[in-house]
Short mmCIF file of C-alpha atoms in Angstrom, two decimals:
data_model
loop_
_atom_site.label_atom_id
_atom_site.label_comp_id
_atom_site.label_asym_id
_atom_site.label_seq_id
_atom_site.Cartn_x
_atom_site.Cartn_y
_atom_site.Cartn_z
CA TYR V 1 92.76 48.46 74.94
CA GLU V 2 91.90 50.94 72.24
CA SER V 3 93.04 48.50 69.56
CA VAL V 4 90.53 45.88 70.69
CA TYR V 5 87.71 48.39 70.32
CA THR V 6 88.86 50.00 67.07
CA SER V 7 90.42 47.30 64.95
CA ALA V 8 88.37 45.04 62.69
CA GLU V 9 90.20 42.03 64.17
CA ARG V 10 89.47 43.24 67.74
CA LEU V 11 93.04 42.40 68.70
CA LYS V 12 95.56 44.13 70.98
CA GLU V 13 98.52 46.07 69.66
CA GLN V 14 96.98 47.15 66.37
CA GLU V 15 97.03 50.52 64.52
CA ALA V 16 95.61 52.48 67.48
CA MET V 17 98.61 51.51 69.61
CA ASP V 18 100.98 52.81 66.94
CA GLN V 19 98.98 56.02 66.74
CA VAL V 20 99.16 56.69 70.49
CA LEU V 21 102.84 55.88 70.56
CA ALA V 22 103.39 58.56 67.90
CA VAL V 23 101.43 61.04 69.97
CA TYR V 24 103.43 60.19 73.06
CA ALA V 25 106.64 60.54 71.06
CA GLU V 26 105.65 64.04 69.96
CA GLU V 27 105.76 64.92 73.66
CA GLY V 28 109.14 63.25 74.10
CA LEU V 29 107.65 60.31 75.95
CA ALA V 30 108.47 56.68 75.39
CA ARG V 31 107.13 53.49 76.82
CA ALA V 32 109.18 52.05 79.67
CA GLU V 33 110.67 48.81 78.47
CA ASN V 34 109.72 46.96 81.66
CA TYR V 35 106.04 48.15 81.61
CA PRO V 36 103.94 45.17 80.49
CA GLU V 37 100.81 46.93 79.20
CA PRO V 38 100.41 48.14 75.61
CA ALA V 39 100.50 51.92 75.02
CA ASP V 40 96.77 52.00 74.17
CA GLN V 41 95.65 50.54 77.49
CA LEU V 42 92.99 52.70 79.16
CA GLY V 43 95.14 53.58 82.18
CA VAL V 44 98.08 54.58 80.01
CA GLU V 45 95.89 56.84 77.85
CA LEU V 46 94.40 58.44 80.93
CA GLU V 47 97.81 58.98 82.42
CA PHE V 48 98.83 60.74 79.19
CA MET V 49 95.80 63.05 79.56
CA GLY V 50 97.02 63.76 83.16
CA TYR V 51 100.47 64.59 81.79
CA LEU V 52 98.88 67.06 79.34
CA CYS V 53 96.84 68.62 82.19
CA GLU V 54 100.05 69.08 84.22
CA LYS V 55 101.76 70.75 81.24
CA THR V 56 98.76 73.04 80.85
CA ILE V 57 98.93 74.03 84.56
CA ASP V 58 102.68 74.66 84.28
CA ALA V 59 102.14 76.89 81.30
CA VAL V 60 99.42 78.89 83.08
CA ASP V 61 101.58 79.20 86.20
CA SER V 62 104.48 80.55 84.12
CA GLY V 63 102.15 83.02 82.33
CA ASP V 64 102.52 81.39 78.87
CA GLU V 65 99.01 81.61 77.48
CA ALA V 66 100.04 80.28 74.05
CA ALA V 67 101.55 77.16 75.55
CA ALA V 68 98.60 76.66 77.83
CA ARG V 69 96.21 76.88 74.91
CA GLY V 70 98.41 74.58 72.92
CA TYR V 71 98.32 71.91 75.63
CA MET V 72 94.53 72.22 75.93
CA LYS V 73 94.31 71.69 72.18
CA LYS V 74 96.49 68.58 72.52
CA GLN V 75 94.23 67.32 75.30
CA SER V 76 91.14 67.93 73.13
CA ALA V 77 92.69 66.23 70.08
CA PHE V 78 93.74 63.14 72.07
CA LEU V 79 90.45 62.94 73.87
CA HIS V 80 88.38 63.17 70.65
CA THR V 81 90.66 61.05 68.46
CA HIS V 82 91.43 58.31 70.98
CA LEU V 83 89.54 58.16 74.27
CA LEU V 84 86.13 59.17 73.04
CA ASN V 85 86.59 56.90 70.06
CA TRP V 86 86.38 53.74 72.21
CA VAL V 87 85.98 54.32 75.92
CA PRO V 88 82.20 54.91 75.85
CA SER V 89 81.74 51.44 74.18
CA PHE V 90 84.09 49.88 76.67
CA CYS V 91 82.23 51.45 79.55
CA LYS V 92 78.90 50.31 78.19
CA ASP V 93 80.28 46.76 77.97
CA LEU V 94 81.68 46.95 81.46
CA GLU V 95 78.42 48.26 82.81
CA GLY V 96 76.60 45.33 81.24
CA ILE V 97 78.93 42.56 82.52
CA ALA V 98 80.24 43.82 85.86
CA GLU V 99 78.94 41.93 88.81
CA GLU V 100 79.92 44.54 91.38
CA GLU V 101 78.00 47.85 91.55
CA PHE V 102 81.31 49.64 92.09
CA TYR V 103 82.53 48.69 88.58
CA ARG V 104 79.20 49.54 86.95
CA ALA V 105 79.27 52.95 88.63
CA ALA V 106 82.92 53.51 87.66
CA ALA V 107 81.99 52.77 84.04
CA VAL V 108 79.18 55.30 84.04
CA ILE V 109 81.32 57.94 85.77
CA THR V 110 84.23 57.46 83.40
CA ALA V 111 82.12 57.70 80.24
CA GLU V 112 80.35 60.80 81.53
CA PHE V 113 83.55 62.44 82.73
CA LEU V 114 85.25 62.03 79.39
CA LYS V 115 82.25 63.48 77.58
CA GLU V 116 82.11 66.49 79.93
CA ASP V 117 85.88 66.94 79.71
CA GLY V 118 85.60 67.22 75.95
CA LEU V 119 82.89 69.88 76.26
CA LEU V 120 84.89 71.82 78.88
CA LEU V 121 88.11 71.67 76.82
CA ASP V 122 86.30 72.91 73.71
CA GLU V 123 84.93 75.85 75.75
CA LEU V 124 88.28 76.66 77.38
CA ILE V 125 90.18 76.61 74.12
CA ASN V 126 87.98 79.41 72.89
CA THR V 127 88.20 81.43 76.18
CA PRO V 128 91.13 83.70 77.20
CA VAL V 129 93.41 81.94 79.64
CA ASN V 130 93.82 83.76 82.99
CA VAL V 131 97.58 83.86 83.37
#
């Protein structure tokens, strides 16, 4: 949970959760009432990135370069403000405590993927979109 890694108290459902809920709301998304995980759980944040990727693809497919670039900027902002703010530390912790090689490898891959995604998004935002 982002809150655990970013709050001084290291507790769930702190300021980071409120921040991501606001970002989700900007996209017209709301947390399902029956979903048990807080909005700042890693899987939820990654799912939101997937949503933004789909919106980018839809914009490219419809020939709307401005919308595509806008969604890439939203991806970059969310990635840098939220995911890269805590996931590398989480992955380092997981790598250190995981008993199974699979989870250690997943931690390394996740941290590296997010870093590379940030670099790629920054590059794409400044490159004309092929629509």
